[in-house]
PDB file of C-alpha atoms in Angstrom:
ATOM      1  CA  PHE R 110     -25.731   0.589  36.422  1.00  0.00           C
ATOM      2  CA  ILE R 111     -28.374   0.942  39.116  1.00  0.00           C
ATOM      3  CA  PHE R 112     -29.381  -2.694  38.670  1.00  0.00           C
ATOM      4  CA  ALA R 113     -25.752  -3.820  38.840  1.00  0.00           C
ATOM      5  CA  SER R 114     -25.063  -1.796  41.968  1.00  0.00           C
ATOM      6  CA  SER R 115     -28.119  -3.282  43.657  1.00  0.00           C
ATOM      7  CA  ILE R 116     -26.933  -6.772  42.730  1.00  0.00           C
ATOM      8  CA  ILE R 117     -23.499  -5.984  44.222  1.00  0.00           C
ATOM      9  CA  SER R 118     -25.024  -4.760  47.476  1.00  0.00           C
ATOM     10  CA  ILE R 119     -27.359  -7.774  47.659  1.00  0.00           C
ATOM     11  CA  LEU R 120     -24.512 -10.204  47.033  1.00  0.00           C
ATOM     12  CA  ILE R 121     -22.229  -8.538  49.562  1.00  0.00           C
ATOM     13  CA  ALA R 122     -25.030  -8.669  52.143  1.00  0.00           C
ATOM     14  CA  ILE R 123     -25.620 -12.352  51.385  1.00  0.00           C
ATOM     15  CA  MET R 124     -21.910 -13.094  51.608  1.00  0.00           C
ATOM     16  CA  LYS R 125     -21.541 -11.212  54.886  1.00  0.00           C
ATOM     17  CA  LYS R 126     -24.386 -13.294  56.320  1.00  0.00           C
ATOM     18  CA  LYS R 127     -22.757 -16.449  55.003  1.00  0.00           C
ATOM     19  CA  ILE R 128     -19.188 -15.635  56.015  1.00  0.00           C
ATOM     20  CA  TYR R 129     -19.204 -18.409  58.623  1.00  0.00           C
ATOM     21  CA  ASP R 130     -20.504 -20.882  56.035  1.00  0.00           C
ATOM     22  CA  ILE R 131     -17.711 -19.806  53.711  1.00  0.00           C
ATOM     23  CA  SER R 132     -15.161 -20.290  56.473  1.00  0.00           C
ATOM     24  CA  ILE R 133     -16.564 -23.768  57.187  1.00  0.00           C
ATOM     25  CA  LEU R 134     -16.246 -24.617  53.500  1.00  0.00           C
ATOM     26  CA  PHE R 135     -12.654 -23.376  53.567  1.00  0.00           C
ATOM     27  CA  SER R 136     -11.897 -25.438  56.658  1.00  0.00           C
ATOM     28  CA  LEU R 137     -13.342 -28.520  54.961  1.00  0.00           C
ATOM     29  CA  GLY R 138     -10.928 -27.985  52.089  1.00  0.00           C
ATOM     30  CA  ALA R 139     -12.992 -26.072  49.544  1.00  0.00           C
ATOM     31  CA  LYS R 140     -10.983 -24.037  47.106  1.00  0.00           C
ATOM     32  CA  ASN R 141     -11.681 -20.486  46.006  1.00  0.00           C
ATOM     33  CA  LYS R 142     -13.038 -21.784  42.698  1.00  0.00           C
ATOM     34  CA  LEU R 143     -15.903 -23.609  44.471  1.00  0.00           C
ATOM     35  CA  ILE R 144     -16.825 -20.476  46.411  1.00  0.00           C
ATOM     36  CA  TYR R 145     -16.730 -18.447  43.190  1.00  0.00           C
ATOM     37  CA  CYS R 146     -19.042 -20.956  41.510  1.00  0.00           C
ATOM     38  CA  ILE R 147     -21.529 -21.024  44.390  1.00  0.00           C
ATOM     39  CA  PHE R 148     -21.929 -17.273  44.569  1.00  0.00           C
ATOM     40  CA  LEU R 149     -21.840 -16.914  40.793  1.00  0.00           C
ATOM     41  CA  TRP R 150     -24.891 -19.177  40.698  1.00  0.00           C
ATOM     42  CA  TYR R 151     -26.516 -16.942  43.317  1.00  0.00           C
ATOM     43  CA  SER R 152     -25.923 -13.922  41.118  1.00  0.00           C
ATOM     44  CA  LEU R 153     -27.133 -15.733  37.986  1.00  0.00           C
ATOM     45  CA  ILE R 154     -30.392 -16.570  39.735  1.00  0.00           C
ATOM     46  CA  TYR R 155     -30.846 -12.915  40.690  1.00  0.00           C
ATOM     47  CA  ILE R 156     -29.960 -11.783  37.182  1.00  0.00           C
ATOM     48  CA  VAL R 157     -32.325 -14.173  35.438  1.00  0.00           C
ATOM     49  CA  PHE R 158     -35.304 -13.366  37.646  1.00  0.00           C
ATOM     50  CA  GLY R 159     -34.539  -9.645  37.617  1.00  0.00           C
ATOM     51  CA  VAL R 160     -34.135  -9.465  33.866  1.00  0.00           C
ATOM     52  CA  ILE R 161     -37.184 -11.618  33.141  1.00  0.00           C
ATOM     53  CA  PHE R 162     -39.470  -9.702  35.485  1.00  0.00           C
ATOM     54  CA  GLY R 163     -38.002  -6.285  34.705  1.00  0.00           C
ATOM     55  CA  THR R 164     -38.096  -6.747  30.948  1.00  0.00           C
ATOM     56  CA  SER R 165     -41.593  -8.192  30.954  1.00  0.00           C
ATOM     57  CA  ILE R 166     -42.945  -5.411  33.190  1.00  0.00           C
ATOM     58  CA  GLY R 167     -41.198  -2.772  31.076  1.00  0.00           C
ATOM     59  CA  LEU R 168     -42.507  -4.211  27.799  1.00  0.00           C
ATOM     60  CA  LEU R 169     -46.036  -4.534  29.169  1.00  0.00           C
ATOM     61  CA  ALA R 170     -45.929  -0.964  30.490  1.00  0.00           C
ATOM     62  CA  SER R 171     -44.708   0.351  27.151  1.00  0.00           C
ATOM     63  CA  TYR R 172     -47.310  -1.646  25.241  1.00  0.00           C
ATOM     64  CA  TYR R 173     -50.202  -0.395  27.409  1.00  0.00           C
ATOM     65  CA  PHE R 174     -48.743   3.060  28.098  1.00  0.00           C
ATOM     66  CA  ASP R 175     -51.613   5.007  26.505  1.00  0.00           C
ATOM     67  CA  SER R 176     -54.271   3.151  28.474  1.00  0.00           C
ATOM     68  CA  ILE R 177     -52.222   3.514  31.687  1.00  0.00           C
ATOM     69  CA  ILE R 178     -52.042   7.301  31.166  1.00  0.00           C
ATOM     70  CA  GLN R 179     -55.769   7.476  30.354  1.00  0.00           C
ATOM     71  CA  ASN R 180     -56.672   5.537  33.496  1.00  0.00           C
ATOM     72  CA  PHE R 181     -54.336   7.727  35.530  1.00  0.00           C
ATOM     73  CA  GLU R 182     -55.990  10.869  34.128  1.00  0.00           C
ATOM     74  CA  GLU R 183     -59.459   9.514  34.881  1.00  0.00           C
ATOM     75  CA  PHE R 184     -58.431   8.515  38.401  1.00  0.00           C
ATOM     76  CA  LEU R 185     -56.980  11.950  39.246  1.00  0.00           C
ATOM     77  CA  ASN R 186     -59.511  13.819  37.089  1.00  0.00           C
ATOM     78  CA  ILE R 187     -56.809  15.902  35.410  1.00  0.00           C
ATOM     79  CA  LYS R 188     -55.308  16.090  31.931  1.00  0.00           C
ATOM     80  CA  ILE R 189     -51.585  15.423  31.882  1.00  0.00           C
ATOM     81  CA  PHE R 190     -51.184  16.823  28.369  1.00  0.00           C
ATOM     82  CA  PRO R 191     -53.956  19.398  27.805  1.00  0.00           C
ATOM     83  CA  SER R 192     -54.442  20.146  24.105  1.00  0.00           C
ATOM     84  CA  ASN R 193     -54.423  23.926  24.628  1.00  0.00           C
ATOM     85  CA  ALA R 194     -50.936  23.837  26.222  1.00  0.00           C
ATOM     86  CA  TYR R 195     -49.070  21.193  24.183  1.00  0.00           C
ATOM     87  CA  PHE R 196     -48.800  20.422  20.488  1.00  0.00           C
ATOM     88  CA  ILE R 197     -49.205  16.721  21.152  1.00  0.00           C
ATOM     89  CA  ASN R 198     -51.543  15.097  23.646  1.00  0.00           C
ATOM     90  CA  PHE R 199     -49.742  11.755  23.961  1.00  0.00           C
ATOM     91  CA  ILE R 200     -46.284  10.309  24.480  1.00  0.00           C
ATOM     92  CA  PRO R 201     -45.082   8.377  21.444  1.00  0.00           C
ATOM     93  CA  VAL R 202     -43.816   4.960  22.492  1.00  0.00           C
ATOM     94  CA  LYS R 203     -42.042   2.589  20.140  1.00  0.00           C
ATOM     95  CA  VAL R 204     -40.279  -0.558  21.307  1.00  0.00           C
ATOM     96  CA  ILE R 205     -37.199  -1.547  19.327  1.00  0.00           C
ATOM     97  CA  TYR R 206     -36.506  -5.157  20.236  1.00  0.00           C
ATOM     98  CA  SER R 207     -32.883  -5.064  19.111  1.00  0.00           C
ATOM     99  CA  ASP R 208     -32.275  -2.287  21.656  1.00  0.00           C
ATOM    100  CA  VAL R 209     -34.034  -4.335  24.334  1.00  0.00           C
ATOM    101  CA  LEU R 210     -31.798  -7.313  23.522  1.00  0.00           C
ATOM    102  CA  CYS R 211     -28.704  -5.087  23.609  1.00  0.00           C
ATOM    103  CA  ILE R 212     -29.666  -3.652  27.002  1.00  0.00           C
ATOM    104  CA  VAL R 213     -30.449  -7.101  28.443  1.00  0.00           C
ATOM    105  CA  SER R 214     -27.113  -8.506  27.267  1.00  0.00           C
ATOM    106  CA  LEU R 215     -25.293  -5.443  28.634  1.00  0.00           C
ATOM    107  CA  ILE R 216     -27.021  -5.969  31.995  1.00  0.00           C
ATOM    108  CA  PHE R 217     -25.942  -9.623  32.016  1.00  0.00           C
ATOM    109  CA  LEU R 218     -22.341  -8.687  31.269  1.00  0.00           C
ATOM    110  CA  LEU R 219     -22.279  -5.853  33.793  1.00  0.00           C
ATOM    111  CA  VAL R 220     -23.846  -7.823  36.619  1.00  0.00           C
ATOM    112  CA  ILE R 221     -21.638 -10.875  36.054  1.00  0.00           C
ATOM    113  CA  THR R 222     -18.577  -8.620  36.149  1.00  0.00           C
ATOM    114  CA  CYS R 223     -19.808  -6.822  39.257  1.00  0.00           C
ATOM    115  CA  SER R 224     -20.751 -10.046  41.019  1.00  0.00           C
ATOM    116  CA  LEU R 225     -17.316 -11.523  40.301  1.00  0.00           C
ATOM    117  CA  TYR R 226     -15.817  -8.375  41.798  1.00  0.00           C
ATOM    118  CA  SER R 227     -17.946  -8.671  44.934  1.00  0.00           C
ATOM    119  CA  ILE R 228     -17.092 -12.369  45.267  1.00  0.00           C
ATOM    120  CA  PHE R 229     -13.399 -11.561  44.892  1.00  0.00           C
ATOM    121  CA  LYS R 230     -13.691  -8.781  47.464  1.00  0.00           C
ATOM    122  CA  ILE R 231     -15.337 -11.003  50.067  1.00  0.00           C
ATOM    123  CA  ILE R 232     -13.142 -14.083  49.522  1.00  0.00           C
ATOM    124  CA  HIS R 233      -9.870 -12.187  49.721  1.00  0.00           C
ATOM    125  CA  LYS R 234     -10.926 -10.152  52.713  1.00  0.00           C
ATOM    126  CA  ASN R 235      -8.938 -10.691  55.894  1.00  0.00           C
ATOM    127  CA  SER R 236     -12.032 -11.551  57.925  1.00  0.00           C
ATOM    128  CA  ILE R 237     -12.237 -15.042  56.438  1.00  0.00           C
ATOM    129  CA  LYS R 238      -8.586 -15.698  57.149  1.00  0.00           C
ATOM    130  CA  SER R 239      -8.963 -14.403  60.696  1.00  0.00           C
ATOM    131  CA  ILE R 240     -11.917 -16.713  61.293  1.00  0.00           C
ATOM    132  CA  LEU R 241      -9.920 -19.688  60.091  1.00  0.00           C
ATOM    133  CA  SER R 242      -6.941 -19.031  62.352  1.00  0.00           C
TER     134      SER R 242
END
């Protein structure tokens, strides 16, 4: 949900900056469908790069989590999980790839839905119609 809300705010900011370009496209005879397609491609580019980088960073961090914690403990010279205070001295990490695939597909669905909403909100706003008249 956080990722989808950031995509919505990014797309609305992009569309507000490009409101004059949208009005020029409308004045040249572009239909709403063309504007939907253009900004849907914008959102797909953001989704693909965000999901690829986010998933890869998350999987790498989970794979090397023990060494990251050990380096962090050596850098700060403290023990995060001292053996005299906790029963376990590590955080068990297991990656279930079916869950990762489910989350990635849910993100795609959520962001596409949210981006279509933001496109609809900007296109049907009165500011475009006031620019045209």
